[in-house]
XYZ file of C-alpha atoms in Angstrom:
529
model
C 7.954 -0.633 16.702
C 10.271 -2.553 14.334
C 10.774 -6.210 15.321
C 8.099 -6.160 18.041
C 6.136 -9.336 18.620
C 3.201 -8.575 16.381
C 2.268 -12.257 16.295
C 1.458 -12.423 20.011
C -0.435 -9.166 19.798
C -2.482 -10.363 16.837
C -3.316 -13.626 18.624
C -4.627 -11.653 21.563
C -6.731 -9.358 19.413
C -8.139 -12.023 17.102
C -9.421 -13.845 20.159
C -11.772 -10.957 20.823
C -13.340 -10.937 17.375
C -16.309 -12.869 16.094
C -17.667 -13.523 12.654
C -19.154 -10.145 11.718
C -20.629 -10.767 8.281
C -18.448 -8.991 5.716
C -15.788 -8.425 8.407
C -15.202 -12.156 8.676
C -12.648 -12.342 11.489
C -12.509 -15.577 13.445
C -10.201 -17.022 16.079
C -8.997 -20.597 15.804
C -6.957 -20.442 19.008
C -8.968 -21.559 22.062
C -6.249 -20.411 24.482
C -6.468 -16.677 23.830
C -7.455 -14.447 26.715
C -10.832 -12.823 27.093
C -11.207 -9.092 26.570
C -11.407 -8.496 30.315
C -8.027 -10.182 30.783
C -6.326 -8.517 27.821
C -7.619 -5.048 28.636
C -7.137 -5.291 32.384
C -3.763 -3.507 32.285
C -2.182 -0.646 30.331
C 0.298 -3.165 28.903
C -2.629 -5.115 27.491
C -3.802 -2.057 25.590
C -0.326 -1.671 24.095
C -0.443 -5.309 22.993
C -3.881 -4.820 21.454
C -2.627 -1.724 19.622
C 0.184 -3.785 18.127
C -2.436 -6.262 16.962
C -4.251 -3.572 14.967
C -0.948 -2.734 13.283
C -0.129 -6.431 12.954
C -3.125 -7.117 10.719
C -1.417 -5.080 8.006
C 1.680 -7.292 8.132
C 0.466 -10.740 9.193
C -2.230 -13.126 8.013
C -2.897 -15.364 10.991
C -1.893 -16.559 14.408
C 0.100 -19.592 13.307
C 2.870 -20.018 10.770
C 3.270 -18.093 7.523
C 0.518 -20.151 5.900
C -2.117 -19.431 8.534
C -5.035 -17.057 8.099
C -7.668 -15.944 10.591
C -9.968 -14.906 7.741
C -12.612 -17.570 7.345
C -12.178 -19.609 4.169
C -9.433 -17.372 2.712
C -5.897 -18.546 1.963
C -2.984 -16.679 3.546
C -1.264 -16.290 0.185
C -4.179 -14.332 -1.252
C -5.023 -12.233 1.803
C -1.844 -10.570 3.113
C -2.541 -6.836 2.975
C 0.700 -5.647 1.387
C 0.849 -8.475 -1.117
C -2.741 -7.962 -2.242
C -2.208 -4.200 -2.438
C 0.894 -4.695 -4.582
C -0.890 -7.142 -6.873
C -3.818 -4.794 -7.407
C -1.802 -1.596 -7.830
C 1.214 -2.875 -9.794
C 0.549 -6.304 -11.297
C -2.508 -4.906 -13.098
C -0.290 -2.331 -14.873
C 2.751 -1.987 -17.125
C 5.282 -2.559 -14.340
C 5.461 -6.297 -13.701
C 4.284 -9.750 -14.705
C 4.035 -12.965 -12.658
C 5.201 -16.184 -14.297
C 3.030 -18.696 -12.474
C -0.469 -18.078 -13.727
C -1.821 -21.167 -12.010
C -1.601 -19.192 -8.762
C -5.177 -18.341 -7.842
C -6.371 -15.031 -9.274
C -3.057 -13.838 -10.710
C -3.697 -14.450 -14.397
C -6.975 -12.532 -14.355
C -5.369 -9.553 -12.631
C -2.320 -9.173 -14.835
C -4.355 -9.717 -18.003
C -7.037 -7.233 -16.823
C -9.871 -9.751 -17.130
C -10.804 -10.146 -13.461
C -14.283 -10.904 -12.186
C -16.029 -10.654 -8.837
C -14.996 -14.233 -8.020
C -11.255 -13.434 -8.006
C -9.746 -14.770 -4.737
C -7.188 -11.966 -4.424
C -9.953 -9.371 -4.568
C -11.774 -11.260 -1.819
C -8.567 -11.403 0.217
C -7.968 -7.667 -0.146
C -11.550 -6.745 0.649
C -11.731 -9.037 3.678
C -8.319 -8.125 5.081
C -9.049 -4.417 4.829
C -12.470 -4.746 6.431
C -10.814 -6.907 9.082
C -8.646 -3.899 9.885
C -11.831 -1.905 10.422
C -13.101 -4.607 12.769
C -9.906 -4.619 14.839
C -9.890 -0.833 15.033
C -13.504 -0.630 16.105
C -13.040 -3.231 18.814
C -10.041 -1.366 20.219
C -12.041 1.862 20.279
C -14.942 0.119 22.042
C -12.580 -1.228 24.701
C -10.738 2.041 25.375
C -13.486 4.502 26.239
C -13.160 6.483 29.489
C -15.948 4.357 30.953
C -14.121 1.115 30.119
C -10.845 2.390 31.562
C -12.527 3.485 34.757
C -14.386 0.193 35.175
C -11.095 -1.680 34.852
C -9.313 0.409 37.418
C -7.022 2.183 34.949
C -6.897 5.629 36.523
C -3.258 6.704 36.308
C -3.142 9.903 34.247
C -0.062 8.814 32.307
C -1.640 5.475 31.396
C -4.846 7.192 30.326
C -2.907 9.660 28.177
C -1.034 6.811 26.450
C -4.230 4.883 25.745
C -5.904 8.017 24.405
C -2.955 8.396 22.016
C -3.412 4.780 20.946
C -7.034 5.590 20.178
C -6.042 8.394 17.799
C -3.553 6.135 16.028
C -6.213 3.461 15.615
C -8.594 5.996 14.113
C -5.929 6.782 11.506
C -5.483 3.077 10.753
C -9.233 2.719 10.300
C -9.284 5.804 8.069
C -6.454 4.323 6.007
C -8.458 1.109 5.600
C -11.457 3.053 4.319
C -9.183 5.152 2.060
C -7.948 1.882 0.554
C -11.521 0.650 0.031
C -12.448 3.981 -1.560
C -9.536 3.763 -3.977
C -9.865 0.108 -4.979
C -13.584 -0.639 -4.751
C -15.215 2.791 -4.646
C -17.534 1.741 -1.826
C -17.603 -0.169 1.463
C -19.867 -1.101 4.334
C -19.513 1.464 7.099
C -18.856 0.340 10.655
C -17.748 2.406 13.629
C -17.168 1.631 17.278
C -20.704 2.802 17.993
C -22.338 0.056 15.945
C -23.555 -3.243 17.310
C -21.669 -6.386 16.273
C -23.189 -8.905 13.861
C -25.155 -6.195 12.093
C -24.704 -5.454 8.388
C -23.318 -1.963 7.902
C -24.812 0.430 5.340
C -23.064 0.913 2.020
C -21.030 4.122 1.786
C -20.337 5.591 -1.647
C -16.967 6.973 -2.692
C -18.075 10.481 -1.772
C -19.285 9.345 1.648
C -16.045 7.489 2.304
C -14.054 10.534 1.218
C -15.966 12.724 3.670
C -15.590 10.210 6.513
C -11.851 9.724 6.054
C -11.221 13.451 5.643
C -13.165 14.348 8.785
C -11.547 11.578 10.846
C -8.006 12.529 9.896
C -8.600 16.255 10.315
C -10.022 15.631 13.775
C -7.200 13.439 15.085
C -4.118 15.187 13.666
C -3.775 17.688 16.556
C -3.762 14.813 19.070
C -1.163 12.675 17.276
C 2.548 12.829 17.954
C 4.515 15.128 15.691
C 6.272 13.611 12.687
C 9.239 11.373 13.555
C 8.618 11.505 17.324
C 6.680 8.252 17.719
C 8.092 4.722 17.772
C 9.122 3.453 14.356
C 6.187 1.890 12.576
C 3.535 3.782 14.516
C 1.260 6.499 13.211
C 2.139 10.159 13.672
C 0.853 13.420 12.205
C 2.747 12.921 8.955
C 1.028 9.590 8.265
C -2.410 11.202 8.586
C -1.269 14.167 6.480
C 0.042 11.790 3.830
C -3.286 9.985 3.539
C -5.018 13.347 3.161
C -2.510 14.412 0.507
C -3.165 11.210 -1.434
C -6.919 11.745 -1.207
C -6.673 15.337 -2.350
C -4.366 14.477 -5.268
C -6.929 11.945 -6.478
C -10.029 13.931 -5.499
C -11.096 14.556 -9.110
C -11.187 10.790 -9.610
C -12.873 10.070 -6.299
C -15.466 12.836 -6.012
C -15.188 14.884 -9.216
C -13.859 17.942 -7.384
C -10.238 19.143 -7.649
C -8.401 19.669 -4.379
C -4.876 20.370 -5.543
C -4.233 23.328 -3.266
C -5.272 21.159 -0.330
C -2.873 18.461 -1.531
C -0.009 20.970 -1.659
C -0.812 22.104 1.878
C -0.628 18.570 3.217
C 2.582 17.871 1.265
C 4.103 20.982 2.821
C 3.047 19.741 6.255
C 4.763 16.401 5.669
C 7.903 17.998 4.257
C 8.078 20.271 7.322
C 8.122 17.157 9.513
C 11.879 16.752 9.193
C 12.138 13.906 6.685
C 15.121 13.928 4.343
C 15.951 11.995 1.218
C 18.134 8.975 1.805
C 21.418 9.795 0.092
C 21.346 6.333 -1.487
C 18.051 5.628 -3.273
C 18.388 1.849 -2.934
C 18.799 2.022 0.844
C 15.067 2.660 0.965
C 14.593 -0.972 -0.074
C 17.139 -2.881 2.000
C 16.744 -5.141 5.040
C 17.513 -2.199 7.335
C 15.316 0.357 5.582
C 13.673 1.062 8.935
C 16.574 3.474 9.555
C 16.020 5.435 6.347
C 15.248 9.128 7.069
C 12.882 9.072 4.096
C 10.336 6.591 5.447
C 6.976 7.973 6.585
C 5.053 4.711 7.066
C 5.874 1.106 6.226
C 4.472 -2.402 6.436
C 6.878 -4.171 8.737
C 8.625 -7.392 7.839
C 10.966 -9.562 9.885
C 12.288 -12.886 8.636
C 12.483 -14.273 12.157
C 9.589 -12.709 14.074
C 6.891 -11.905 11.500
C 7.136 -14.607 8.863
C 4.537 -14.156 6.143
C 4.220 -14.175 2.376
C 3.856 -10.424 2.238
C 4.793 -7.860 -0.363
C 8.554 -7.702 0.139
C 8.976 -11.466 0.599
C 7.095 -11.979 -2.673
C 8.933 -9.207 -4.502
C 12.481 -10.084 -3.457
C 12.096 -13.827 -4.024
C 10.334 -13.003 -7.278
C 13.208 -10.769 -8.447
C 15.581 -13.752 -8.659
C 15.977 -14.624 -12.328
C 15.560 -18.117 -13.731
C 18.733 -17.721 -15.799
C 20.783 -15.643 -13.381
C 20.102 -17.513 -10.121
C 21.051 -14.276 -8.374
C 19.365 -15.004 -5.062
C 22.605 -14.816 -3.086
C 23.079 -11.224 -4.240
C 19.619 -10.370 -2.897
C 19.832 -12.411 0.314
C 17.120 -14.937 -0.638
C 16.769 -18.328 -2.233
C 14.373 -17.108 -4.904
C 11.371 -18.532 -6.702
C 12.752 -19.437 -10.116
C 11.986 -16.311 -12.103
C 8.546 -15.448 -10.749
C 8.653 -11.734 -11.634
C 9.744 -9.914 -14.749
C 9.331 -6.466 -16.267
C 6.978 -5.528 -19.044
C 8.616 -3.846 -22.031
C 6.824 -0.533 -21.661
C 8.168 0.011 -18.143
C 11.735 -0.783 -19.205
C 11.455 1.866 -21.903
C 10.837 4.537 -19.257
C 14.609 4.372 -18.700
C 15.570 4.724 -22.358
C 18.021 7.542 -23.062
C 21.600 8.416 -22.107
C 20.500 10.453 -19.061
C 19.457 7.185 -17.384
C 22.586 5.175 -18.146
C 23.890 5.639 -14.582
C 20.560 6.210 -12.880
C 20.615 4.309 -9.573
C 16.884 3.660 -9.910
C 17.551 1.619 -13.047
C 18.212 -1.769 -11.443
C 17.156 -3.519 -14.650
C 19.144 -6.491 -15.949
C 18.787 -7.686 -19.527
C 21.676 -10.091 -20.156
C 20.704 -12.481 -22.927
C 17.009 -11.918 -22.295
C 14.525 -10.593 -24.814
C 12.656 -7.469 -23.803
C 9.395 -8.898 -25.148
C 7.348 -11.444 -23.215
C 5.493 -13.442 -25.850
C 4.697 -16.330 -23.497
C 4.044 -15.399 -19.882
C 5.140 -18.775 -18.512
C 8.567 -18.545 -20.176
C 10.683 -17.137 -17.340
C 13.646 -16.373 -19.590
C 11.645 -13.748 -21.496
C 11.536 -10.210 -20.154
C 14.116 -8.249 -18.178
C 14.414 -8.587 -14.406
C 14.680 -6.070 -11.571
C 16.737 -5.921 -8.375
C 15.326 -2.856 -6.621
C 14.502 -4.581 -3.319
C 16.994 -6.617 -1.314
C 17.060 -8.801 1.789
C 20.527 -7.475 2.569
C 21.242 -4.465 4.733
C 22.766 -1.251 3.455
C 26.095 -2.700 4.637
C 25.600 -5.907 2.650
C 24.657 -8.218 5.533
C 22.075 -10.869 4.620
C 18.731 -10.896 6.417
C 17.865 -13.337 9.179
C 16.022 -15.719 6.846
C 16.595 -16.629 3.187
C 12.866 -16.928 2.428
C 11.055 -14.489 4.716
C 12.717 -11.111 4.377
C 13.574 -8.328 6.827
C 12.761 -5.555 4.359
C 9.813 -3.299 5.194
C 7.415 -2.280 2.434
C 7.370 1.524 1.951
C 3.742 2.629 1.887
C 4.687 6.312 2.174
C 8.068 7.991 1.711
C 9.382 11.488 1.068
C 10.295 10.939 -2.595
C 6.613 10.421 -3.341
C 5.695 13.621 -1.491
C 8.030 15.666 -3.684
C 6.424 14.362 -6.865
C 2.916 14.736 -5.450
C 3.580 18.383 -4.639
C 4.913 19.051 -8.132
C 1.944 17.396 -9.811
C -0.590 19.145 -7.598
C 1.050 22.526 -8.252
C 0.987 21.977 -11.992
C -2.655 20.865 -11.982
C -3.645 23.743 -9.707
C -2.035 26.135 -12.154
C -3.945 24.748 -15.122
C -2.058 21.717 -16.397
C -4.189 18.943 -17.862
C -3.424 15.399 -18.937
C -3.522 16.399 -22.613
C -1.454 19.586 -22.324
C 2.213 19.531 -23.347
C 2.913 22.951 -21.842
C 5.488 22.760 -19.046
C 4.385 24.692 -15.993
C 6.307 23.346 -12.991
C 7.285 26.303 -10.805
C 10.660 26.765 -9.117
C 9.668 24.895 -5.969
C 8.375 21.921 -7.939
C 11.476 21.817 -10.121
C 13.583 21.883 -6.986
C 11.813 18.796 -5.664
C 11.980 17.010 -9.020
C 15.674 17.715 -9.411
C 16.472 16.666 -5.851
C 15.301 13.190 -6.870
C 17.059 13.349 -10.249
C 20.325 14.453 -8.648
C 20.191 11.638 -6.120
C 19.607 9.162 -8.915
C 22.623 10.503 -10.849
C 20.287 11.517 -13.643
C 20.369 14.814 -15.458
C 18.375 17.635 -13.899
C 15.579 19.185 -15.922
C 14.848 22.826 -16.676
C 11.101 22.314 -17.134
C 8.445 19.661 -16.704
C 4.910 18.891 -17.830
C 2.452 16.291 -16.547
C 3.540 13.617 -19.036
C 7.034 13.917 -17.602
C 5.665 13.590 -14.058
C 3.841 10.359 -14.893
C 7.005 8.786 -16.292
C 9.121 10.155 -13.458
C 6.745 8.621 -10.915
C 7.285 5.269 -12.649
C 11.042 5.692 -12.472
C 11.034 6.779 -8.836
C 8.179 4.716 -7.385
C 7.955 1.516 -9.435
C 6.942 -1.612 -7.520
C 5.782 0.499 -4.545
C 2.039 0.062 -5.066
C 1.432 3.375 -6.859
C 1.116 2.681 -10.580
C -2.577 1.796 -11.063
C -3.683 4.857 -9.132
C -1.308 7.058 -11.132
C -2.426 5.731 -14.517
C -6.090 6.254 -13.619
C -5.436 9.829 -12.458
C -3.564 10.569 -15.690
C -6.298 9.044 -17.864
C -3.995 6.292 -19.162
C -5.283 3.175 -17.446
C -8.098 1.965 -19.677
C -7.442 3.823 -22.953
C -4.713 5.956 -24.514
C -1.783 3.768 -23.434
C -1.210 0.047 -23.884
C 1.279 -2.383 -22.433
C 2.123 -6.040 -22.989
C -0.781 -8.346 -22.090
C -3.105 -5.504 -21.138
C -6.630 -6.674 -21.858
C -5.337 -10.223 -22.450
C -3.616 -9.118 -25.665
C 0.056 -9.753 -26.428
C 0.671 -6.144 -27.452
C -2.015 -4.659 -25.233
C -5.428 -3.260 -25.996
C -7.888 -0.802 -24.494
C -10.046 -2.081 -21.663
C -13.452 -1.061 -20.372
C -13.679 2.005 -18.134
C -15.474 -0.004 -15.459
C -12.111 -1.650 -14.706
C -10.987 1.558 -13.022
C -12.777 0.058 -10.035
C -12.550 -3.509 -8.826
C -15.779 -5.446 -8.266
C -17.133 -6.119 -4.818
C -16.341 -9.827 -4.228
C -19.235 -12.239 -4.577
C -18.847 -13.544 -1.031
C -18.906 -10.011 0.364
C -22.141 -9.259 -1.465
C -23.697 -12.423 -0.074
C -22.657 -11.627 3.491
C -24.029 -8.073 3.470
C -27.175 -7.479 1.450
C -26.728 -3.712 1.833
C -23.830 -3.862 -0.620
C -24.341 -3.418 -4.357
C -22.070 -4.401 -7.228
C -20.061 -1.848 -9.186
C -21.293 -1.154 -12.750
C -20.037 -3.473 -15.468
C -19.626 -6.556 -13.297
């Protein structure tokens, strides 16, 4: 599905939505077709399906600055960008120079409140995905197909497959809400529009997502047999694996054996490590055999200020002006690395590690003033050039897809789950990775030109996840699972302190945005806000 016209598809789908309280989706385009026109043909259903996917990549139906979310700016509501901000910018991995940008300073200093615009953008965009999914499911029932004269068995089979994919996308949206906010209003295709949904707790969301994914997996296409960018069995299995790995955080019950089972299912799907680590982050990373699911980006077709456009332009250093090497113009040193992340690559075994795309030059490793772009090292992990060195189609909006799920993560998830299943704890220094886990760990180390290891404990896994998966929207979740997010580990500017300080445990969850509380009185605020 790479390079498809998601914009047209999103225009068509947005036209069918109305303001639905906390799922505030509105159309500003009076020319869009009615639902009876859009869903009158099998091709229309395919276009509507692309619209459900498109909400994860786009913000609106106009240019890159447009947003169909009522009263929310495009720059603070693109799904991938918001996800990256919340999962990585709130941790030891990165810092954003321009703190006048709405909501950024509060996030990266860990002093956010329920009025933060990025939190509202994330909440609204994700619930918008639920709205799009539910509408598609309403419009694709057997009764609807029959009433519209869609009776060809092949067409019906295709639309039924679309339905299963949409259920996975909805489950992923609720998984995201469970992880970030710990609660959400529940809506399904069976609910009336313009009605406030009941609040589901973390445990209720866990149960819903688990049951949905388990139910649809048999009816999805096998791994790597669907169009690129579309859901298959491995995507659903990956979401389950993520849930099970974090189950102790989410519901207080360990599910590490279940996580290992789902990791094995994904690994059996035929994915292989890309022989070149950095080719997972190039403008043609859609051809990487390691990718399981991505957020699509195209500098010509799907222009938006999404995760990879922000990251790659942000990587360009204020002193180095290295945009030409990355295929972009750059934003004057917007992103830099915090000291504690850089130190994860200390040691001779990482001197030639291909994952260490850190440049120091004449820079200081310490960032004593966040607005001083010359302080702090810079990174060049992502690129808007292809694996053959050809620049992307646009020097601002990149062609590089954002890797939500890839095989390297699965290997490390399996190893961690095995170790925890076999008794490892966050405070234990005893290495207990078995032969299979060490094989997965060392496959990644060998690819990176790093030294293989003979043993591993959980502390090693946490650092190795940072080395392998930095800037991929994983870090906050990892630090919480390892008990290092609020206390026990500090980084520069954590808790609004130059050298870092402990923060309150309530910050393991983000607050429900004020506007969302006002629009649905069934919702309650998280403790501490």
